[in-house]
Tab-separated table of C-alpha atoms and ligand atoms in Angstrom:
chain	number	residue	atom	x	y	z
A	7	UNK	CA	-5.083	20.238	19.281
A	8	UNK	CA	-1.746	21.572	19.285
A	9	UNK	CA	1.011	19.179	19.016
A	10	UNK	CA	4.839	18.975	17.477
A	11	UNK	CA	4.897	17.185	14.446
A	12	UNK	CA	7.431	15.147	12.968
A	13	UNK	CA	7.757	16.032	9.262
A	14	UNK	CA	8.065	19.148	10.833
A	15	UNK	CA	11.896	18.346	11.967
A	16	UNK	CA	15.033	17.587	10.664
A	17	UNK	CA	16.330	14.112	11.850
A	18	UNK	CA	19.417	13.544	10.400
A	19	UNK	CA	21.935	12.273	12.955
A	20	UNK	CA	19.738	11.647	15.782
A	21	UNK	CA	18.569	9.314	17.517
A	22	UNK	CA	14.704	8.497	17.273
A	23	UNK	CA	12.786	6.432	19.147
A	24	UNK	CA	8.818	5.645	17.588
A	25	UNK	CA	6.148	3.914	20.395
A	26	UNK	CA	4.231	2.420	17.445
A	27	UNK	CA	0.762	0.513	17.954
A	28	UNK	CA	2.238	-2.714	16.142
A	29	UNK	CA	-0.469	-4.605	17.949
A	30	UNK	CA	-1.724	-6.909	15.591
A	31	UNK	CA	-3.975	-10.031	15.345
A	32	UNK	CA	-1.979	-13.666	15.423
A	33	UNK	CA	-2.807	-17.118	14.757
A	34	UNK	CA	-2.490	-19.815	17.618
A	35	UNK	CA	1.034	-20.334	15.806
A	36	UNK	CA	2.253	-16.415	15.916
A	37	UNK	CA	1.288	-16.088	12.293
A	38	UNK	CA	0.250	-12.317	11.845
A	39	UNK	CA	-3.458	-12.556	10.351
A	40	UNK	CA	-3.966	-8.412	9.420
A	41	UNK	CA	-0.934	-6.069	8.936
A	42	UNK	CA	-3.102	-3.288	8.900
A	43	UNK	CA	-1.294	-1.428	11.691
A	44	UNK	CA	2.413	-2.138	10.519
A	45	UNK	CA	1.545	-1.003	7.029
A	46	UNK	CA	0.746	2.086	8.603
A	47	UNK	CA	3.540	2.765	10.743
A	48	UNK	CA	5.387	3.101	7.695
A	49	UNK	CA	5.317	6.707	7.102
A	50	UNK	CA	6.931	7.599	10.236
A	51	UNK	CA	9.303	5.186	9.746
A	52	UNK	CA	10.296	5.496	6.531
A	53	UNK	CA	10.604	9.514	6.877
A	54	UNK	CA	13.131	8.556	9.739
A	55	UNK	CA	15.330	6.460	7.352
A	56	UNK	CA	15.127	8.218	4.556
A	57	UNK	CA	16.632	11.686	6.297
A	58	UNK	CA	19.037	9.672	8.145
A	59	UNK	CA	18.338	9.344	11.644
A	60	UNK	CA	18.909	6.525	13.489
A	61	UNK	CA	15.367	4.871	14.591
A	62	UNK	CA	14.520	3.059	17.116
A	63	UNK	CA	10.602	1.303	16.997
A	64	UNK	CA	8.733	-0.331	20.100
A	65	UNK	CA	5.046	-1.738	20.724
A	66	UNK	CA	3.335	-3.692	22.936
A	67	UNK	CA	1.687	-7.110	21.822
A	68	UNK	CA	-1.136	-8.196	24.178
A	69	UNK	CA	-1.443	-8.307	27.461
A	70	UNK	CA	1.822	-9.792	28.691
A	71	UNK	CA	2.828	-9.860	32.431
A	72	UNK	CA	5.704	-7.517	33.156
A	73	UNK	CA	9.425	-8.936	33.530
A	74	UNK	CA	8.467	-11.985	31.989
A	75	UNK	CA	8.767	-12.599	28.010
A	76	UNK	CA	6.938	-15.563	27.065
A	77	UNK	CA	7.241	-16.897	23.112
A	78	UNK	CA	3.547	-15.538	22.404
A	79	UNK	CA	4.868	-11.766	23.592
A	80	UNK	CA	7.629	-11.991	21.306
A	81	UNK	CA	7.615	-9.304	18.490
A	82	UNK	CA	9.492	-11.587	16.433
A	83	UNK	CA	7.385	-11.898	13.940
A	84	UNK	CA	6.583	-8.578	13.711
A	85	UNK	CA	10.311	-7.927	13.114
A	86	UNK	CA	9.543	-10.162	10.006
A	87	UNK	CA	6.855	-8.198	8.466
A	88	UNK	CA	8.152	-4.966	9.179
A	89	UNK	CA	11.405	-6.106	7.885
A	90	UNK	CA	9.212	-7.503	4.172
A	91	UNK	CA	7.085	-4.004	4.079
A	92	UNK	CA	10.673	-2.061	4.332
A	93	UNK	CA	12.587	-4.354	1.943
A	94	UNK	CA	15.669	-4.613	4.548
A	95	UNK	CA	15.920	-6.929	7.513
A	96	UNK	CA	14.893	-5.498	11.336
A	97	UNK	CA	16.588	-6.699	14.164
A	98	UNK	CA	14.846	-7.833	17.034
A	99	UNK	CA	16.829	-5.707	20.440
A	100	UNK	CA	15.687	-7.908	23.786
A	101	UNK	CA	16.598	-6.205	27.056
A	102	UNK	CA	16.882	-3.016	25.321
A	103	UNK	CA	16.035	-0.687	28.552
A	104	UNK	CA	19.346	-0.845	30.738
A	105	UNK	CA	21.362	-3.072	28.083
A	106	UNK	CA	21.416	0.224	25.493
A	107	UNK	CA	20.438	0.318	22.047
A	108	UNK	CA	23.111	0.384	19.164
A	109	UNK	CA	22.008	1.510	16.029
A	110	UNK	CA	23.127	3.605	13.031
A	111	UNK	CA	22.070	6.259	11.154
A	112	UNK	CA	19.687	4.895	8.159
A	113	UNK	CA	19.383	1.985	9.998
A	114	UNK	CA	15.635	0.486	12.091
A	115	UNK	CA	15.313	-2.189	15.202
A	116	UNK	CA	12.963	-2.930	16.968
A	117	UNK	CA	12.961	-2.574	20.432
A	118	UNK	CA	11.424	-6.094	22.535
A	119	UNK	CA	7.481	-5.854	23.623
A	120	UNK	CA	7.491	-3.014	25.612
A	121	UNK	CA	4.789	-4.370	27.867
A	122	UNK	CA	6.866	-6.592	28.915
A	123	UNK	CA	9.582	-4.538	30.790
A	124	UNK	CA	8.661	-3.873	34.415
A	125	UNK	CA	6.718	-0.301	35.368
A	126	UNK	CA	5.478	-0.055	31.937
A	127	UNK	CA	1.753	-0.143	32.926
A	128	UNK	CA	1.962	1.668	35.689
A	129	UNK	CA	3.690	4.660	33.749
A	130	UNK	CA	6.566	4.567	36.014
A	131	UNK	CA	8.892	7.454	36.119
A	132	UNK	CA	12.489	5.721	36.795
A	133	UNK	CA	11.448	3.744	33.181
A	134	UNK	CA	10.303	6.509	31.579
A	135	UNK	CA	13.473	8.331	32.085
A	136	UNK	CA	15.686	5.257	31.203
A	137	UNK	CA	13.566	5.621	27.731
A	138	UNK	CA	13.737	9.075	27.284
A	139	UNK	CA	17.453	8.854	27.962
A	140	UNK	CA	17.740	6.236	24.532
A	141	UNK	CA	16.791	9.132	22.360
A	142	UNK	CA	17.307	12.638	21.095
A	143	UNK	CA	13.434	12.476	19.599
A	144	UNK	CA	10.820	10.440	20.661
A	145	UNK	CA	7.644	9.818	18.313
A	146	UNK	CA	4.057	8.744	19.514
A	147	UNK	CA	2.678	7.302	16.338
A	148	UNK	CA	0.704	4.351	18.585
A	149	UNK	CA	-2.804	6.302	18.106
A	150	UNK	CA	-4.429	2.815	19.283
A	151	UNK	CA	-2.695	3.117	22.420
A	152	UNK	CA	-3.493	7.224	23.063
A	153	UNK	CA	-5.903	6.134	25.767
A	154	UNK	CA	-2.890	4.449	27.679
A	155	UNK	CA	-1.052	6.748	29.919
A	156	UNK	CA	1.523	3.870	29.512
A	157	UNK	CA	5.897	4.465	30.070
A	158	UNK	CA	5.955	4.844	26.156
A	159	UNK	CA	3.093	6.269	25.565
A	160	UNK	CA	2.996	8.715	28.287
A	161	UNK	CA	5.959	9.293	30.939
A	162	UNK	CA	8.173	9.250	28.485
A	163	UNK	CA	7.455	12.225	26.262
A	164	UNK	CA	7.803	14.244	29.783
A	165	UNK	CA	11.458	13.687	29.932
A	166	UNK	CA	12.616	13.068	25.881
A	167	UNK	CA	14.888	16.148	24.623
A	168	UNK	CA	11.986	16.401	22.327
A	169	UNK	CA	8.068	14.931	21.796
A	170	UNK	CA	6.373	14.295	19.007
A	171	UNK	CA	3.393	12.888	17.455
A	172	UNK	CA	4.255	10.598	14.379
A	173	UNK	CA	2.197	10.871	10.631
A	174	UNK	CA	-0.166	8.156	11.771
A	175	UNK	CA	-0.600	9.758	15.331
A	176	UNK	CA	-1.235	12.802	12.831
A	177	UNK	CA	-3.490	11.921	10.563
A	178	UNK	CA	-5.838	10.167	12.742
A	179	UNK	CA	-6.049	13.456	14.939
A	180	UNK	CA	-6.856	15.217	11.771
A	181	UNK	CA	-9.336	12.339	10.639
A	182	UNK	CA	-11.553	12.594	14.120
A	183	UNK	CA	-11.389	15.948	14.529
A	184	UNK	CA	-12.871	16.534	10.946
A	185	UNK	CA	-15.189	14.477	12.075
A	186	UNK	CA	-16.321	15.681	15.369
A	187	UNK	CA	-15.713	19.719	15.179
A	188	UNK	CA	-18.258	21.362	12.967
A	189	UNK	CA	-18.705	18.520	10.978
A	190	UNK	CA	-20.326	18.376	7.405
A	191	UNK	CA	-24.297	18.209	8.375
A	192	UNK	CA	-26.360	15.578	8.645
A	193	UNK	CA	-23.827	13.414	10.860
A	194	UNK	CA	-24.795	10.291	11.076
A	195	UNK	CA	-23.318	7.618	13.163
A	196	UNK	CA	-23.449	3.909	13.055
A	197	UNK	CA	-22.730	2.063	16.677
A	198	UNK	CA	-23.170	-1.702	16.301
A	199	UNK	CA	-21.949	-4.576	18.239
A	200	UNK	CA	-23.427	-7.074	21.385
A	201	UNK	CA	-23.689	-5.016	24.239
A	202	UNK	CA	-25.044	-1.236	25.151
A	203	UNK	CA	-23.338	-1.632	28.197
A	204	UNK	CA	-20.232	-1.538	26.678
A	205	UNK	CA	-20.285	1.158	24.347
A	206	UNK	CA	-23.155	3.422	26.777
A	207	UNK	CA	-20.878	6.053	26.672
A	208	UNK	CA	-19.992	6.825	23.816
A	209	UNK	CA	-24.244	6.340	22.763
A	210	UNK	CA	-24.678	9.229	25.407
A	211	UNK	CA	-21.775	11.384	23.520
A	212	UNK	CA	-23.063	10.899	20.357
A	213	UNK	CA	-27.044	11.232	21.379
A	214	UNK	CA	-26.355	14.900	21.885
A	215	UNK	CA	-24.294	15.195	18.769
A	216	UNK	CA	-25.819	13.423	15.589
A	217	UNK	CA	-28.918	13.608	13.642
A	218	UNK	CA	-29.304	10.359	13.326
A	219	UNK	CA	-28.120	7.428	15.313
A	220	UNK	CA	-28.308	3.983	13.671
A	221	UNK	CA	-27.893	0.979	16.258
A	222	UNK	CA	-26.829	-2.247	15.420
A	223	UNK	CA	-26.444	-5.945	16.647
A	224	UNK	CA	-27.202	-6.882	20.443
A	225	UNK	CA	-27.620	-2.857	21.108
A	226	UNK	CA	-30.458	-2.213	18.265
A	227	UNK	CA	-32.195	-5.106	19.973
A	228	UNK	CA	-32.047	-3.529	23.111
A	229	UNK	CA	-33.708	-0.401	21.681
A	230	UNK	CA	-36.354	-2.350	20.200
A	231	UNK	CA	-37.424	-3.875	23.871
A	232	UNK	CA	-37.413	-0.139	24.921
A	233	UNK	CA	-39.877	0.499	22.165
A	234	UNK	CA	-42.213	-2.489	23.333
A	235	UNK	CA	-41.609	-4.869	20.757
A	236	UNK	CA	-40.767	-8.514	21.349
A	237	UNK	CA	-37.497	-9.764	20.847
A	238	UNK	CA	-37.959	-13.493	21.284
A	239	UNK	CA	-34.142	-15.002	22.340
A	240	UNK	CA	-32.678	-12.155	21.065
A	241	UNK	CA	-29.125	-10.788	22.709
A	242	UNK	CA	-30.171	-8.043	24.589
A	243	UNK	CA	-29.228	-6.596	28.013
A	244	UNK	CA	-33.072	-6.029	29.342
A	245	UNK	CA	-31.308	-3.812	32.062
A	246	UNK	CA	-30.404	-1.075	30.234
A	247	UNK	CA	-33.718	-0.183	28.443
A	248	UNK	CA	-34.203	2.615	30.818
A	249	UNK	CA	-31.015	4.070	29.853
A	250	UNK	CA	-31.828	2.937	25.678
A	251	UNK	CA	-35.198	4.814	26.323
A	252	UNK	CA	-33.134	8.599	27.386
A	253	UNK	CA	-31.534	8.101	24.648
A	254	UNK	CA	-33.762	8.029	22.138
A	255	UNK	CA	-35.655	10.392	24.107
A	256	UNK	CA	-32.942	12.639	24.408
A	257	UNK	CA	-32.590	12.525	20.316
A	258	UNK	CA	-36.149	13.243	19.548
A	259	UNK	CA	-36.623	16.047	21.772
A	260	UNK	CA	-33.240	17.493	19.461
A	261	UNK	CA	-35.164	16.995	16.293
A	262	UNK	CA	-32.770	14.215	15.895
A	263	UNK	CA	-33.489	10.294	15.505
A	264	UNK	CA	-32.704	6.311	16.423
A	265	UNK	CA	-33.962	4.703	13.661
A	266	UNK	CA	-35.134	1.217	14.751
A	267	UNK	CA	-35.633	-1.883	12.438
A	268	UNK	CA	-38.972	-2.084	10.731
A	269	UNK	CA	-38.147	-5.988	9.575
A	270	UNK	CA	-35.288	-8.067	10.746
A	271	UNK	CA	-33.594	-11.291	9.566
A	272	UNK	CA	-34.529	-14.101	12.205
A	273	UNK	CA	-32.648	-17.752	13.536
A	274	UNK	CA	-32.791	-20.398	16.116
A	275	UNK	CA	-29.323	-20.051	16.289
A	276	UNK	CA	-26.485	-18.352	15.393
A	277	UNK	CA	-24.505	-20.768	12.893
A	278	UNK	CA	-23.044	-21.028	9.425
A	279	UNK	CA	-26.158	-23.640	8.587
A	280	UNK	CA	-28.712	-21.504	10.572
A	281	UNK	CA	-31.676	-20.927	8.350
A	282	UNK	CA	-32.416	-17.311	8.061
A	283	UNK	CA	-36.280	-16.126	7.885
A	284	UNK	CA	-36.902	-12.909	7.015
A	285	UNK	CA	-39.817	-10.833	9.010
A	286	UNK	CA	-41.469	-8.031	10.035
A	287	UNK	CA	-40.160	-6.732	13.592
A	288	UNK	CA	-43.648	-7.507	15.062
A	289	UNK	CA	-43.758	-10.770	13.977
A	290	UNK	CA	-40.674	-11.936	15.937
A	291	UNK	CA	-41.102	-15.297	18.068
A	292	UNK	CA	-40.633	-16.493	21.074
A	293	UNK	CA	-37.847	-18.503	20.273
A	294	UNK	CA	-36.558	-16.276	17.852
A	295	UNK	CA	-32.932	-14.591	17.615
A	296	UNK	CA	-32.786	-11.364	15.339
A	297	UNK	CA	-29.610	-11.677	13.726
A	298	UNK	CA	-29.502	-8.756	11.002
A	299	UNK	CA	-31.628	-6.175	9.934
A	300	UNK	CA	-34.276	-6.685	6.490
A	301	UNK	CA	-34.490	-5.527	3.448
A	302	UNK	CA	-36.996	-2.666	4.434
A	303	UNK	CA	-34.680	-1.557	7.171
A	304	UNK	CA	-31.689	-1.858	4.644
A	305	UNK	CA	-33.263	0.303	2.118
A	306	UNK	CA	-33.527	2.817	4.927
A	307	UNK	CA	-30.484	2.590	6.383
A	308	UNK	CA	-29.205	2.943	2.566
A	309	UNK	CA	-31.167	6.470	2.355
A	310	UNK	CA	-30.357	8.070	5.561
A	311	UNK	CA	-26.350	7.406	4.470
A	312	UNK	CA	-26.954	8.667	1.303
A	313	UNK	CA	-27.975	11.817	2.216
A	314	UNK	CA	-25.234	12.193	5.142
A	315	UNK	CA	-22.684	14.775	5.303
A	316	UNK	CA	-20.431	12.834	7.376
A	317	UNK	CA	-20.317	9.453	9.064
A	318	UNK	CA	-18.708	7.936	11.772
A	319	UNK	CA	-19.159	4.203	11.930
A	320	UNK	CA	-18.502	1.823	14.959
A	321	UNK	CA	-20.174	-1.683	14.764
A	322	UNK	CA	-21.787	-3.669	12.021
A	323	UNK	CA	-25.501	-4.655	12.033
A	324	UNK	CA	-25.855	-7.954	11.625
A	325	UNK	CA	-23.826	-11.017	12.397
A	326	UNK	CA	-21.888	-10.410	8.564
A	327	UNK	CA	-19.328	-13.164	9.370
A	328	UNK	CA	-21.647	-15.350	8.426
A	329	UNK	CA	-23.910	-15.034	4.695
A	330	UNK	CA	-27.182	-15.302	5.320
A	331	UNK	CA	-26.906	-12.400	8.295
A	332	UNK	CA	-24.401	-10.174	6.274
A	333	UNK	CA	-27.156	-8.230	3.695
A	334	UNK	CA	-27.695	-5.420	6.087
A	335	UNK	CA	-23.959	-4.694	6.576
A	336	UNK	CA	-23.314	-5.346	3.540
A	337	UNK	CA	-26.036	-2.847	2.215
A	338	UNK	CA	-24.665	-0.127	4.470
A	339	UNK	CA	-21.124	-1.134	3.312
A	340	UNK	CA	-22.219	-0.707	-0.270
A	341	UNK	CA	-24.487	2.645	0.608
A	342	UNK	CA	-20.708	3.957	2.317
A	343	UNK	CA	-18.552	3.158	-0.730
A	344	UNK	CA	-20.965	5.516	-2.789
A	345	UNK	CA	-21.438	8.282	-0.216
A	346	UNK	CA	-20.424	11.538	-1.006
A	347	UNK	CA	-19.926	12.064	2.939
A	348	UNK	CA	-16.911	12.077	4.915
A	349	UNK	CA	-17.171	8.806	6.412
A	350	UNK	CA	-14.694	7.856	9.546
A	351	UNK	CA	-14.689	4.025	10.380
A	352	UNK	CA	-12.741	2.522	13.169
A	353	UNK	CA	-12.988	-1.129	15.377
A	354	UNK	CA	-11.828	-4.355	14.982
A	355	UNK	CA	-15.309	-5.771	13.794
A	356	UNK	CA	-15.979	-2.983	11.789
A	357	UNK	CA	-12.048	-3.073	9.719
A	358	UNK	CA	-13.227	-7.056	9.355
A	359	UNK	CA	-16.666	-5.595	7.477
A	360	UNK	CA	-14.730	-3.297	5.369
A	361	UNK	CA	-12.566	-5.947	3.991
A	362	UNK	CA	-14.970	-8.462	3.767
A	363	UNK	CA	-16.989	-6.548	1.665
A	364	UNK	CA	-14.079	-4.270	-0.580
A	365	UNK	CA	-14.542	-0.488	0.759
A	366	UNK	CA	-11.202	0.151	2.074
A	367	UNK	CA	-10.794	2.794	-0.889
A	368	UNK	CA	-14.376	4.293	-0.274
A	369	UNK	CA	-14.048	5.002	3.165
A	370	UNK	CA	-13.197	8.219	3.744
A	371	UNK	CA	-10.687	7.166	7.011
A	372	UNK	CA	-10.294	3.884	8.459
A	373	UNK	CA	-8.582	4.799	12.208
A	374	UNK	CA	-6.106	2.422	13.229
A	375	UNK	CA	-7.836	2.301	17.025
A	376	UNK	CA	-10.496	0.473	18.712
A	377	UNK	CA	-10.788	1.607	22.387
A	378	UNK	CA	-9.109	4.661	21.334
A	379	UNK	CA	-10.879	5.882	18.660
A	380	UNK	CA	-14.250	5.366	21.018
A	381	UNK	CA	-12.977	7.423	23.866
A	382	UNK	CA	-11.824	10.047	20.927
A	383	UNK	CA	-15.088	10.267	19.576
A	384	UNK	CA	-16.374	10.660	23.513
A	385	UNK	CA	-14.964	13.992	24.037
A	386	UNK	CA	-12.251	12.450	26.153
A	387	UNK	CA	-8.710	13.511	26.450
A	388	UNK	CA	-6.206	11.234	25.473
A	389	UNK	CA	-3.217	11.132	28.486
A	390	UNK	CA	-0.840	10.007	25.501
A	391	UNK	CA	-2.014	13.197	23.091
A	392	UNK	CA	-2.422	15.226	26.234
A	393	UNK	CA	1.480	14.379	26.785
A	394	UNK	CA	2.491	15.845	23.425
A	395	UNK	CA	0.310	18.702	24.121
A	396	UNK	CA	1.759	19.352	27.180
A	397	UNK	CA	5.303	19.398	25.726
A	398	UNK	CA	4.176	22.048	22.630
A	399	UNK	CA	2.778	24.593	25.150
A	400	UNK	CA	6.679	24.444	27.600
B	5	3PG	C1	-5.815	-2.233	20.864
B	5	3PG	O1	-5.618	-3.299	20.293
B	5	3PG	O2	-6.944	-1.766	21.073
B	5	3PG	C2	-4.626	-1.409	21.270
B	5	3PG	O3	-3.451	-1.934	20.750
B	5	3PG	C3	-4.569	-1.237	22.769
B	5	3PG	O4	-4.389	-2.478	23.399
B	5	3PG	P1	-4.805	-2.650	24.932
B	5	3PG	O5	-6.311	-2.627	24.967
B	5	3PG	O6	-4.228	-3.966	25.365
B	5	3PG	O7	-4.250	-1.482	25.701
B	6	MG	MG1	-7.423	-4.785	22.533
């Protein structure tokens, strides 16, 4: 992936504008609940300062509807944070697209929700070029927006005097492509979470990949009715055991595997006061719900990610948020930390697993996207690292 990089240029004097993925999770008040992805916009940011450009920064927040900017789009508080983390106050620019954007050499703003001016979505051209025109360089560091061909994230990198991918964008190309192009042998991946449906895909991609595919949640459950075992009240998408079934068909006739759970961790319900009974997968009830994996299961899990050369993990494998269904997460947690592999983790749930259970500084790269980092790992082509590629090879 060939793409210009921007500790690769000299900045001083211009004018820079950084699409960051400052998308971050918020409190029914605005109160930002995980920095994660302003902490690591940083880099880019600070290089920008620091050699004396002037620097521009926009993001999206949510899902807003365009030409409207309603208090919970606001970036406001993200102005805040950003403002703490770079120990000098960030003004907040509203109506920055046709009002122009005056700002000094050494000095950051931050450009309004960027979802929220009109043709953003849609990529339109006559925005994108209003953008472009703001700047003399324009950074993509929003890796958790790459599978956006958004206005910033896209159209606007066509018509920018120059295009660049930021240290975050960077390192998370570097990170996944480590990961996915010859990659230290076994590779093992870990896809939890409630539905196959959703994440079918990127099962497929990965079936003709890995040696071993560990399935977690709502999916292993799934793969267990494909097997023939009984899954009681279980989440499960009966449906799609045809397509569970190819895959682990597909796998064993590679040599590879899906290790399903030998014993499980069963509830009525799924509660903080739920009692938890631990069981052998062919003893599961009718009215059961299998809510993590056992201690059997852990022990294997534990082994196969021992001996793993690298690891890319999606998904937890039990419901960890609450105690008495968090042992088998927290097992494979515990059996990452002390890998020796390469591990790459990436997903909301997953990020809320690491720091529940203290691995951030074991893990070998936690990516910054969700969606994105799936459709990465699928083989697809980004349209906002596709853009930057597009402007290396003119
Ligand atoms: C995310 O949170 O996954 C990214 O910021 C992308 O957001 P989106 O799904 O609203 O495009
Ligand atoms: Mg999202």
């Amino acid at each position: 992936m060939q793409v210009k990089k921007l500790a690769d240029l000299a900045v001083s004097g211009k004018r820079v504008f950084i699409r960051a993925d400052l998308n971050v999770p918020q409190d029914e008040a605005g109160n930002i609940v995980e920095d994660t992805r302003i902490r690591a916009s940083l880099p880019s940011i600070k290089y920008c300062l620091d050699n004396g450009a002037a620097v521009m920064v926009t993001s999206h927040l949510g899902r807003p509807t365009e030409g409207e900017c309603r208090a919970e789009d606001t970036l406001a508080p993200i102005a805040v944070r950003l403002g703490e983390l770079l120990g000098k106050p960030v003004r907040l620019i509203r109506d920055w697209v046709d009002g122009g954007v005056d700002v000094k050499p050494g000095e950051v703003v931050l450009l309004e929700n960027c979802r929220c001016n009109k043709g953003e979505k849609k990529d339109s051209e006559e925005l994108a070029r209003k953008m472009a025109a703001l700047c003399d360089i324009y950074v993509n560091d929003a890796f958790g927006t790459a599978h956006r061909a958004e206005a910033t994230t896209h159209g606007i990198a066509r018509f920018a005097p120059v295009a660049c991918a930021g240290m975050l964008m960077g390192a998370e190309i570097d990170a996944l492509t480590k990961a996915t192009e010859n990659p230290a042998r076994p590779l093992v991946a870990i896809v939890g979470g409630a539905k196959v449906s959703t994440k079918l895909t990127i099962l497929k991609t990965l079936a003709e990949k890995v040696d071993q595919l560990i399935v977690g949640g709502g999916i292993a459950n799934t793969f267990l009715l494909a097997s023939g075992k009984r899954i009681g009240e279980s989440l499960a998408e009966p449906e799609l055991v045809k397509e569970a079934q190819a895959i682990m068909d597909l796998m064993k006739a590679r040599g590879a595997e899906v290790p399903l759970p030998v014993d499980v961790v069963v509830a009525d319900e799924v509660s903080a006061l739920a009692r938890a009974n631990r069981i052998p997968v062919d003893e599961v009830g009718p009215h059961d719900r299998i809510l993590d994996v056992g201690a059997k299961t852990s022990a294997k899990l534990t082994d196969i990610i021992a001996h793993a050369g690298t690891i890319v993990w999606n998904g937890p494998v039990g419901v960890f948020e609450h105690n008495q269904f968090a042992g088998g997460t927290k097992m494979m947690a515990s059996a990452i930390a002390h890998s020796e592999a390469f591990c790459i983790a990436g997903g909301g749930d997953t990020l809320a697993a690491i720091a529940k259970f203290h691995i951030a500084q074991d893990v070998g790269y936690i990516s910054t996207g969700g969606g994105a980092f799936l459709e990465f790992l699928e083989g697809k082509t980004l349209p906002a690292i596709e853009a930057l590629e597009a402007r290396f090879r003119d």
